[in-house]
Amino acid sequence: MTQVSISDTAVRPQFFSRQDGGKAPLPFPAGEYDRRLAALRAAMAARDIPAVLLTSMHNIAYFSGFLYCSFGRPYGCVVTQERCTTVSANIDGSQPWRRSVGDNVIYTDWERDNFWRAVRTLLHGARRIGIEADHLTLSQAGKLADFLDITDTPDIASDAMAIRMRKSDAEVVLIREGARIADLGGAAIRDAIRPGAREIDVAMAGRDAMETEIARCFPDSEMRDSWVWFQSGLNTDGAHNPVTMRALQPGDILSLNTFPMISGYYTALERTLFLGEPDPASLKIWQANVAIHELGLSLIRPGATCSGITAELNRALAEMGLLQYRSFGYGHSFGVLSHYYGREAGLELREDIDTVLEPGMVVSMEPMLWIPRDQPGAGGYREHDILIVTEGGAENITHFPYGPSKNVIAA
């Protein structure tokens, strides 16, 4: 451990607070964050947990409004029954305070583990601390035990996820806007598709269209993290394959994927397209995946289970002789998440998830078939819509057209 003199800490504190500027407008009104924190505090009280240390980007953003950029540094949010305090690195200045509903403590990095010294002061001697066991690394868990002298660390991650899975009216408004902007990005991509255009050129057209619209509609938001995956030919075989510099060729299968990020909220549009008329084998697979997509859309309703919907779609694919080509689960939840942070794993349409759909939940329907390169119709076929579960069924808020009648682009 580094030896620190009194004069060192006097000149360079281990942590401090500073509030430059006023509080910035957050994605939601203060009452929305009050609701979220009240739900978390109720879960804490039910389990006799006096304090919680949140460490993930998604939970800190959800409960405080602040979405951090770690760059190798730890971040936290300490929630007690009285206070909500973010703990951020000195490199961020006062921005975490401006972008959060509660208090903020800044730790300095001239001395190792000042983060944990700051956290310790916020716990006020609590001996039982809720943590995110699916996020706190073994290394940081060890430091928690050393610096806080705490071994009673119940996992709060599932409780927090259950709160996040049920969207408020305010969240649904933002998600609707995200779906609309995703559609705009899709239209810009479709207009940019032509022989010889590179994947990156087409992707940039979609990203620029979305960011322009986000800036227009959400002038108080931070601009970050919106992106596009536009894939062609063999590059369509993986749903998360990055964009390349491959030039489009007549006859290519194409995959359009737009992801506008508004204050950490993820929405998406995904579509299969062809540059020129698809061959008969490709058309047959595409039509089959569209049929599964439409069946899946019809199954989203309150009372249905994730595993039950999955079983029904699996049966349909098996009858078509295509189940072996299914690539991943049929859908997932939406909210504060991204490709590098967050997930509401309790609300995914998979065989091992038995969650019952409820009004206020938001899920996708996104079947994908992957036909290997050495077979007729090779490529990845994927459609993706966003649905809000309602009292009487579900509302599809994705409006970009799908299927061979709409998405064959003249070569």
Short mmCIF file of C-alpha atoms in Angstrom, two decimals, residues 32-403:
data_model
loop_
_atom_site.label_atom_id
_atom_site.label_comp_id
_atom_site.label_asym_id
_atom_site.label_seq_id
_atom_site.Cartn_x
_atom_site.Cartn_y
_atom_site.Cartn_z
CA GLU A 32 -39.81 9.13 -12.45
CA TYR A 33 -36.54 8.71 -10.58
CA ASP A 34 -38.40 8.97 -7.28
CA ARG A 35 -40.60 6.08 -8.43
CA ARG A 36 -37.61 3.95 -9.38
CA LEU A 37 -35.75 4.63 -6.15
CA ALA A 38 -38.88 3.94 -4.10
CA ALA A 39 -39.19 0.54 -5.79
CA LEU A 40 -35.54 -0.25 -5.08
CA ARG A 41 -35.83 0.90 -1.47
CA ALA A 42 -38.91 -1.26 -1.00
CA ALA A 43 -36.92 -4.27 -2.22
CA MET A 44 -34.09 -3.33 0.13
CA ALA A 45 -36.45 -3.03 3.11
CA ALA A 46 -38.09 -6.37 2.32
CA ARG A 47 -34.66 -8.04 2.47
CA ASP A 48 -33.27 -5.97 5.36
CA ILE A 49 -30.56 -4.40 3.19
CA PRO A 50 -29.67 -0.94 4.56
CA ALA A 51 -27.50 0.13 1.61
CA VAL A 52 -26.88 -0.89 -1.99
CA LEU A 53 -23.78 -0.32 -4.10
CA LEU A 54 -24.70 -0.27 -7.78
CA THR A 55 -21.75 -0.61 -10.15
CA SER A 56 -23.14 -1.30 -13.64
CA MET A 57 -23.75 1.34 -16.28
CA HIS A 58 -27.35 0.31 -16.72
CA ASN A 59 -28.40 0.33 -13.07
CA ILE A 60 -26.56 3.54 -12.22
CA ALA A 61 -28.17 5.23 -15.24
CA TYR A 62 -31.61 3.81 -14.44
CA PHE A 63 -31.70 4.85 -10.80
CA SER A 64 -29.67 8.09 -10.89
CA GLY A 65 -29.79 9.35 -14.49
CA PHE A 66 -25.98 9.32 -14.89
CA LEU A 67 -24.52 7.10 -17.63
CA TYR A 68 -20.82 6.73 -17.03
CA CYS A 69 -17.85 6.10 -19.31
CA SER A 70 -15.53 3.91 -17.24
CA PHE A 71 -12.31 3.92 -19.28
CA GLY A 72 -10.82 1.45 -16.80
CA ARG A 73 -12.06 3.27 -13.70
CA PRO A 74 -14.70 1.98 -11.24
CA TYR A 75 -17.97 3.85 -10.81
CA GLY A 76 -20.71 3.41 -8.28
CA CYS A 77 -24.00 4.62 -6.90
CA VAL A 78 -24.73 4.16 -3.21
CA VAL A 79 -28.45 4.01 -2.42
CA THR A 80 -29.74 4.13 1.14
CA GLN A 81 -33.24 4.83 2.41
CA GLU A 82 -32.33 8.52 2.55
CA ARG A 83 -29.86 9.26 -0.23
CA CYS A 84 -28.75 8.37 -3.73
CA THR A 85 -25.10 9.27 -4.36
CA THR A 86 -23.03 8.60 -7.45
CA VAL A 87 -19.29 8.00 -7.05
CA SER A 88 -17.29 9.12 -10.06
CA ALA A 89 -13.72 9.67 -11.19
CA ASN A 90 -12.06 13.08 -11.04
CA ILE A 91 -11.53 12.96 -14.82
CA ASP A 92 -15.28 13.61 -15.29
CA GLY A 93 -15.37 16.84 -13.29
CA SER A 94 -18.84 17.87 -12.14
CA GLN A 95 -20.68 16.32 -15.08
CA PRO A 96 -21.82 13.27 -13.03
CA TRP A 97 -23.40 15.62 -10.48
CA ARG A 98 -25.12 17.66 -13.18
CA ARG A 99 -26.43 14.49 -14.86
CA SER A 100 -27.82 12.75 -11.77
CA VAL A 101 -30.84 13.26 -9.55
CA GLY A 102 -28.97 12.99 -6.28
CA ASP A 103 -25.61 13.71 -4.74
CA ASN A 104 -22.14 13.00 -6.09
CA VAL A 105 -18.72 12.27 -4.67
CA ILE A 106 -15.59 12.55 -6.84
CA TYR A 107 -12.65 10.30 -6.11
CA THR A 108 -9.07 11.06 -7.17
CA ASP A 109 -6.76 8.51 -8.75
CA TRP A 110 -3.37 9.64 -7.47
CA GLU A 111 -3.68 6.98 -4.77
CA ARG A 112 -4.93 3.49 -5.61
CA ASP A 113 -8.41 2.51 -4.39
CA ASN A 114 -9.67 5.97 -3.48
CA PHE A 115 -12.95 4.80 -5.02
CA TRP A 116 -13.44 2.39 -2.13
CA ARG A 117 -12.47 5.01 0.43
CA ALA A 118 -15.19 7.27 -0.97
CA VAL A 119 -17.75 4.46 -0.94
CA ARG A 120 -16.90 3.64 2.65
CA THR A 121 -17.87 7.12 3.85
CA LEU A 122 -21.29 6.84 2.21
CA LEU A 123 -22.26 3.58 3.91
CA HIS A 124 -22.21 5.04 7.43
CA GLY A 125 -21.15 1.77 9.02
CA ALA A 126 -23.71 -0.47 7.35
CA ARG A 127 -22.74 -4.12 7.78
CA ARG A 128 -24.96 -5.59 5.08
CA ILE A 129 -24.54 -4.22 1.54
CA GLY A 130 -26.48 -5.16 -1.58
CA ILE A 131 -24.33 -5.63 -4.70
CA GLU A 132 -24.71 -6.57 -8.34
CA ALA A 133 -23.19 -10.05 -8.29
CA ASP A 134 -23.43 -10.30 -12.08
CA HIS A 135 -21.28 -7.19 -12.49
CA LEU A 136 -18.87 -6.81 -9.55
CA THR A 137 -15.62 -8.53 -10.55
CA LEU A 138 -13.73 -10.88 -8.26
CA SER A 139 -11.00 -8.26 -7.92
CA GLN A 140 -13.39 -5.50 -6.89
CA ALA A 141 -15.34 -7.85 -4.63
CA GLY A 142 -12.10 -8.54 -2.81
CA LYS A 143 -11.48 -4.84 -2.37
CA LEU A 144 -15.02 -4.37 -1.08
CA ALA A 145 -14.31 -6.95 1.61
CA ASP A 146 -10.94 -5.40 2.46
CA PHE A 147 -11.91 -1.74 2.56
CA LEU A 148 -15.43 -2.07 3.94
CA ASP A 149 -14.80 -5.11 6.13
CA ILE A 150 -18.06 -6.58 4.88
CA THR A 151 -18.78 -10.17 3.94
CA ASP A 152 -22.58 -10.02 3.99
CA THR A 153 -23.27 -8.89 0.42
CA PRO A 154 -26.69 -10.09 -0.83
CA ASP A 155 -27.20 -9.91 -4.58
CA ILE A 156 -29.61 -7.13 -5.58
CA ALA A 157 -29.21 -7.57 -9.36
CA SER A 158 -32.38 -9.63 -9.88
CA ASP A 159 -34.47 -7.19 -7.84
CA ALA A 160 -33.17 -4.27 -9.88
CA MET A 161 -33.78 -6.11 -13.15
CA ALA A 162 -37.37 -6.90 -12.17
CA ILE A 163 -37.95 -3.18 -11.57
CA ARG A 164 -36.40 -2.24 -14.92
CA MET A 165 -38.42 -4.82 -16.89
CA ARG A 166 -41.73 -3.04 -16.24
CA LYS A 167 -41.70 0.24 -18.13
CA SER A 168 -43.37 3.40 -16.90
CA ASP A 169 -45.49 5.60 -19.15
CA ALA A 170 -42.55 8.01 -19.42
CA GLU A 171 -40.23 5.24 -20.56
CA VAL A 172 -42.72 4.04 -23.15
CA VAL A 173 -42.89 7.55 -24.64
CA LEU A 174 -39.11 7.57 -25.09
CA ILE A 175 -39.06 4.02 -26.48
CA ARG A 176 -41.73 4.95 -29.03
CA GLU A 177 -39.56 7.79 -30.21
CA GLY A 178 -36.58 5.45 -30.43
CA ALA A 179 -38.54 3.04 -32.62
CA ARG A 180 -39.62 5.90 -34.89
CA ILE A 181 -36.04 7.13 -35.24
CA ALA A 182 -34.83 3.59 -35.94
CA ASP A 183 -37.31 3.49 -38.83
CA LEU A 184 -35.90 6.78 -40.17
CA GLY A 185 -32.41 5.31 -40.07
CA GLY A 186 -33.68 2.26 -41.94
CA ALA A 187 -35.17 4.43 -44.67
CA ALA A 188 -31.87 6.29 -45.09
CA ILE A 189 -30.04 2.98 -45.36
CA ARG A 190 -32.45 1.63 -47.95
CA ASP A 191 -31.98 4.78 -50.03
CA ALA A 192 -28.18 4.40 -49.86
CA ILE A 193 -28.06 0.79 -51.09
CA ARG A 194 -26.61 0.39 -54.59
CA PRO A 195 -24.04 -1.84 -56.32
CA GLY A 196 -20.52 -0.75 -55.41
CA ALA A 197 -21.47 1.05 -52.21
CA ARG A 198 -19.50 -0.20 -49.21
CA GLU A 199 -21.11 -1.48 -46.04
CA ILE A 200 -19.56 1.43 -44.14
CA ASP A 201 -20.96 4.00 -46.59
CA VAL A 202 -24.49 2.65 -46.18
CA ALA A 203 -24.12 2.38 -42.40
CA MET A 204 -22.99 6.01 -42.08
CA ALA A 205 -26.09 7.19 -43.95
CA GLY A 206 -28.32 5.49 -41.41
CA ARG A 207 -26.35 6.67 -38.39
CA ASP A 208 -26.26 10.27 -39.59
CA ALA A 209 -30.01 10.30 -40.17
CA MET A 210 -30.70 8.99 -36.67
CA GLU A 211 -28.31 11.31 -34.86
CA THR A 212 -29.71 14.30 -36.73
CA GLU A 213 -33.22 13.39 -35.59
CA ILE A 214 -32.16 12.67 -32.01
CA ALA A 215 -30.47 16.08 -31.85
CA ARG A 216 -33.63 17.72 -33.17
CA CYS A 217 -36.08 15.95 -30.86
CA PHE A 218 -33.94 15.64 -27.72
CA PRO A 219 -31.86 18.84 -27.56
CA ASP A 220 -31.06 18.34 -23.86
CA SER A 221 -29.72 14.79 -24.24
CA GLU A 222 -26.11 13.67 -24.47
CA MET A 223 -25.23 12.42 -27.96
CA ARG A 224 -23.58 9.05 -27.65
CA ASP A 225 -23.61 5.40 -28.68
CA SER A 226 -26.04 5.33 -31.65
CA TRP A 227 -24.82 2.94 -34.30
CA VAL A 228 -25.64 0.84 -37.36
CA TRP A 229 -24.70 -2.68 -38.36
CA PHE A 230 -25.17 -3.05 -42.10
CA GLN A 231 -24.02 -6.42 -43.38
CA SER A 232 -23.87 -8.02 -46.81
CA GLY A 233 -23.26 -11.46 -48.28
CA LEU A 234 -21.34 -13.77 -45.96
CA ASN A 235 -21.17 -10.99 -43.35
CA THR A 236 -24.89 -11.50 -42.60
CA ASP A 237 -24.25 -14.85 -40.89
CA GLY A 238 -23.84 -13.29 -37.43
CA ALA A 239 -26.37 -10.91 -35.94
CA HIS A 240 -23.63 -8.81 -34.34
CA ASN A 241 -21.04 -8.87 -37.11
CA PRO A 242 -19.33 -5.48 -37.43
CA VAL A 243 -19.49 -3.31 -40.51
CA THR A 244 -16.77 -3.87 -43.12
CA MET A 245 -15.55 -2.12 -46.26
CA ARG A 246 -17.01 -4.81 -48.53
CA ALA A 247 -18.63 -3.39 -51.69
CA LEU A 248 -22.20 -4.49 -52.41
CA GLN A 249 -22.78 -6.76 -55.40
CA PRO A 250 -25.96 -7.63 -57.33
CA GLY A 251 -27.59 -10.69 -55.80
CA ASP A 252 -26.33 -9.96 -52.27
CA ILE A 253 -28.38 -10.75 -49.21
CA LEU A 254 -28.30 -7.70 -46.93
CA SER A 255 -29.02 -7.13 -43.25
CA LEU A 256 -30.10 -3.70 -42.01
CA ASN A 257 -29.73 -2.98 -38.27
CA THR A 258 -30.27 0.48 -36.77
CA PHE A 259 -29.77 1.34 -33.10
CA PRO A 260 -30.61 4.89 -32.01
CA MET A 261 -29.51 5.44 -28.42
CA ILE A 262 -31.39 8.14 -26.54
CA SER A 263 -29.96 8.74 -23.05
CA GLY A 264 -28.88 5.11 -22.77
CA TYR A 265 -32.20 3.71 -24.02
CA TYR A 266 -31.82 1.06 -26.69
CA THR A 267 -34.21 0.60 -29.58
CA ALA A 268 -33.64 -1.30 -32.80
CA LEU A 269 -34.82 -2.08 -36.30
CA GLU A 270 -33.53 -5.13 -38.19
CA ARG A 271 -34.52 -6.20 -41.69
CA THR A 272 -33.47 -8.62 -44.42
CA LEU A 273 -33.08 -7.14 -47.90
CA PHE A 274 -31.73 -8.30 -51.26
CA LEU A 275 -29.85 -6.30 -53.89
CA GLY A 276 -31.66 -7.64 -56.92
CA GLU A 277 -34.13 -10.50 -57.05
CA PRO A 278 -33.29 -13.36 -54.65
CA ASP A 279 -32.78 -16.83 -56.07
CA PRO A 280 -35.54 -19.40 -55.39
CA ALA A 281 -33.74 -21.05 -52.45
CA SER A 282 -33.08 -17.70 -50.78
CA LEU A 283 -36.65 -16.57 -51.35
CA LYS A 284 -37.99 -19.73 -49.72
CA ILE A 285 -35.88 -19.23 -46.58
CA TRP A 286 -36.75 -15.55 -46.41
CA GLN A 287 -40.48 -16.29 -46.67
CA ALA A 288 -40.17 -18.95 -43.97
CA ASN A 289 -38.48 -16.54 -41.58
CA VAL A 290 -41.15 -13.91 -42.28
CA ALA A 291 -43.83 -16.51 -41.47
CA ILE A 292 -42.14 -17.27 -38.13
CA HIS A 293 -41.85 -13.54 -37.47
CA GLU A 294 -45.57 -13.02 -38.05
CA LEU A 295 -46.47 -16.03 -35.91
CA GLY A 296 -44.27 -14.65 -33.14
CA LEU A 297 -45.91 -11.24 -33.35
CA SER A 298 -49.29 -12.90 -32.83
CA LEU A 299 -48.09 -14.68 -29.68
CA ILE A 300 -46.97 -11.58 -27.74
CA ARG A 301 -49.70 -10.88 -25.17
CA PRO A 302 -50.13 -10.65 -21.40
CA GLY A 303 -50.12 -14.03 -19.70
CA ALA A 304 -47.89 -15.68 -22.31
CA THR A 305 -44.56 -17.00 -21.07
CA CYS A 306 -41.20 -16.49 -22.72
CA SER A 307 -40.59 -20.24 -22.82
CA GLY A 308 -44.10 -20.93 -24.11
CA ILE A 309 -43.71 -18.53 -27.03
CA THR A 310 -40.33 -20.09 -27.78
CA ALA A 311 -41.78 -23.60 -27.78
CA GLU A 312 -44.53 -22.60 -30.22
CA LEU A 313 -42.06 -21.02 -32.64
CA ASN A 314 -39.71 -23.99 -32.33
CA ARG A 315 -42.55 -26.32 -33.30
CA ALA A 316 -43.33 -24.23 -36.37
CA LEU A 317 -39.70 -24.20 -37.48
CA ALA A 318 -39.41 -27.95 -36.89
CA GLU A 319 -42.43 -28.53 -39.14
CA MET A 320 -40.67 -26.51 -41.84
CA GLY A 321 -37.50 -28.55 -41.37
CA LEU A 322 -35.58 -25.39 -40.40
CA LEU A 323 -35.21 -25.56 -36.60
CA GLN A 324 -31.53 -26.51 -36.88
CA TYR A 325 -30.87 -23.16 -38.59
CA ARG A 326 -32.30 -21.02 -35.78
CA SER A 327 -29.49 -18.75 -34.58
CA PHE A 328 -30.54 -17.35 -31.16
CA GLY A 329 -33.51 -16.52 -28.93
CA TYR A 330 -36.60 -14.99 -30.50
CA GLY A 331 -36.58 -11.66 -28.66
CA HIS A 332 -35.64 -9.63 -25.60
CA SER A 333 -36.55 -6.70 -23.41
CA PHE A 334 -35.78 -3.02 -23.99
CA GLY A 335 -34.63 -0.22 -21.73
CA VAL A 336 -31.26 1.02 -20.47
CA LEU A 337 -29.02 -1.39 -22.36
CA SER A 338 -26.58 -1.57 -25.22
CA HIS A 339 -24.24 -3.95 -26.97
CA TYR A 340 -21.61 -3.27 -24.32
CA TYR A 341 -23.69 -2.72 -21.19
CA GLY A 342 -26.90 -3.93 -19.72
CA ARG A 343 -29.36 -6.73 -20.34
CA GLU A 344 -32.67 -7.75 -18.85
CA ALA A 345 -31.99 -11.46 -19.11
CA GLY A 346 -35.18 -12.35 -17.26
CA LEU A 347 -37.22 -11.17 -20.24
CA GLU A 348 -35.74 -13.02 -23.21
CA LEU A 349 -37.73 -15.32 -25.47
CA ARG A 350 -35.74 -18.50 -24.84
CA GLU A 351 -36.37 -22.05 -23.71
CA ASP A 352 -34.97 -21.47 -20.22
CA ILE A 353 -36.89 -18.28 -19.34
CA ASP A 354 -40.37 -18.76 -17.83
CA THR A 355 -41.20 -15.10 -17.18
CA VAL A 356 -44.86 -14.24 -17.72
CA LEU A 357 -45.47 -11.23 -19.98
CA GLU A 358 -47.25 -8.33 -18.27
CA PRO A 359 -48.67 -5.01 -19.47
CA GLY A 360 -45.89 -2.43 -19.54
CA MET A 361 -43.21 -4.84 -20.65
CA VAL A 362 -41.53 -4.12 -23.98
CA VAL A 363 -40.11 -6.97 -26.06
CA SER A 364 -38.84 -7.66 -29.54
CA MET A 365 -39.79 -10.37 -31.97
CA GLU A 366 -36.68 -11.16 -33.99
CA PRO A 367 -36.34 -14.66 -35.46
CA MET A 368 -33.12 -15.38 -37.36
CA LEU A 369 -32.23 -18.25 -39.65
CA TRP A 370 -28.59 -18.82 -40.58
CA ILE A 371 -27.98 -20.96 -43.64
CA PRO A 372 -24.31 -22.03 -43.98
CA ARG A 373 -22.28 -20.90 -46.94
CA ASP A 374 -22.17 -24.30 -48.67
CA GLN A 375 -25.97 -24.62 -48.88
CA PRO A 376 -28.59 -23.03 -51.17
CA GLY A 377 -29.94 -19.78 -49.77
CA ALA A 378 -26.81 -19.13 -47.70
CA GLY A 379 -26.84 -16.14 -45.39
CA GLY A 380 -28.51 -14.72 -42.30
CA TYR A 381 -32.21 -13.81 -42.40
CA ARG A 382 -33.54 -11.60 -39.64
CA GLU A 383 -36.59 -9.42 -38.97
CA HIS A 384 -37.04 -7.38 -35.80
CA ASP A 385 -40.03 -5.47 -34.42
CA ILE A 386 -40.63 -3.85 -31.00
CA LEU A 387 -43.87 -4.56 -29.14
CA ILE A 388 -45.39 -2.96 -26.07
CA VAL A 389 -47.41 -5.47 -24.05
CA THR A 390 -50.84 -3.99 -23.28
CA GLU A 391 -53.84 -5.06 -21.21
CA GLY A 392 -55.46 -6.66 -24.24
CA GLY A 393 -52.53 -7.83 -26.33
CA ALA A 394 -49.54 -5.98 -27.76
CA GLU A 395 -48.85 -2.89 -29.84
CA ASN A 396 -46.21 -3.08 -32.56
CA ILE A 397 -44.37 0.26 -32.66
CA THR A 398 -42.05 -0.68 -35.55
CA HIS A 399 -43.43 0.46 -38.89
CA PHE A 400 -40.62 -0.17 -41.39
CA PRO A 401 -41.92 -2.76 -43.91
CA TYR A 402 -40.53 -6.28 -44.04
CA GLY A 403 -40.45 -9.17 -46.48
#
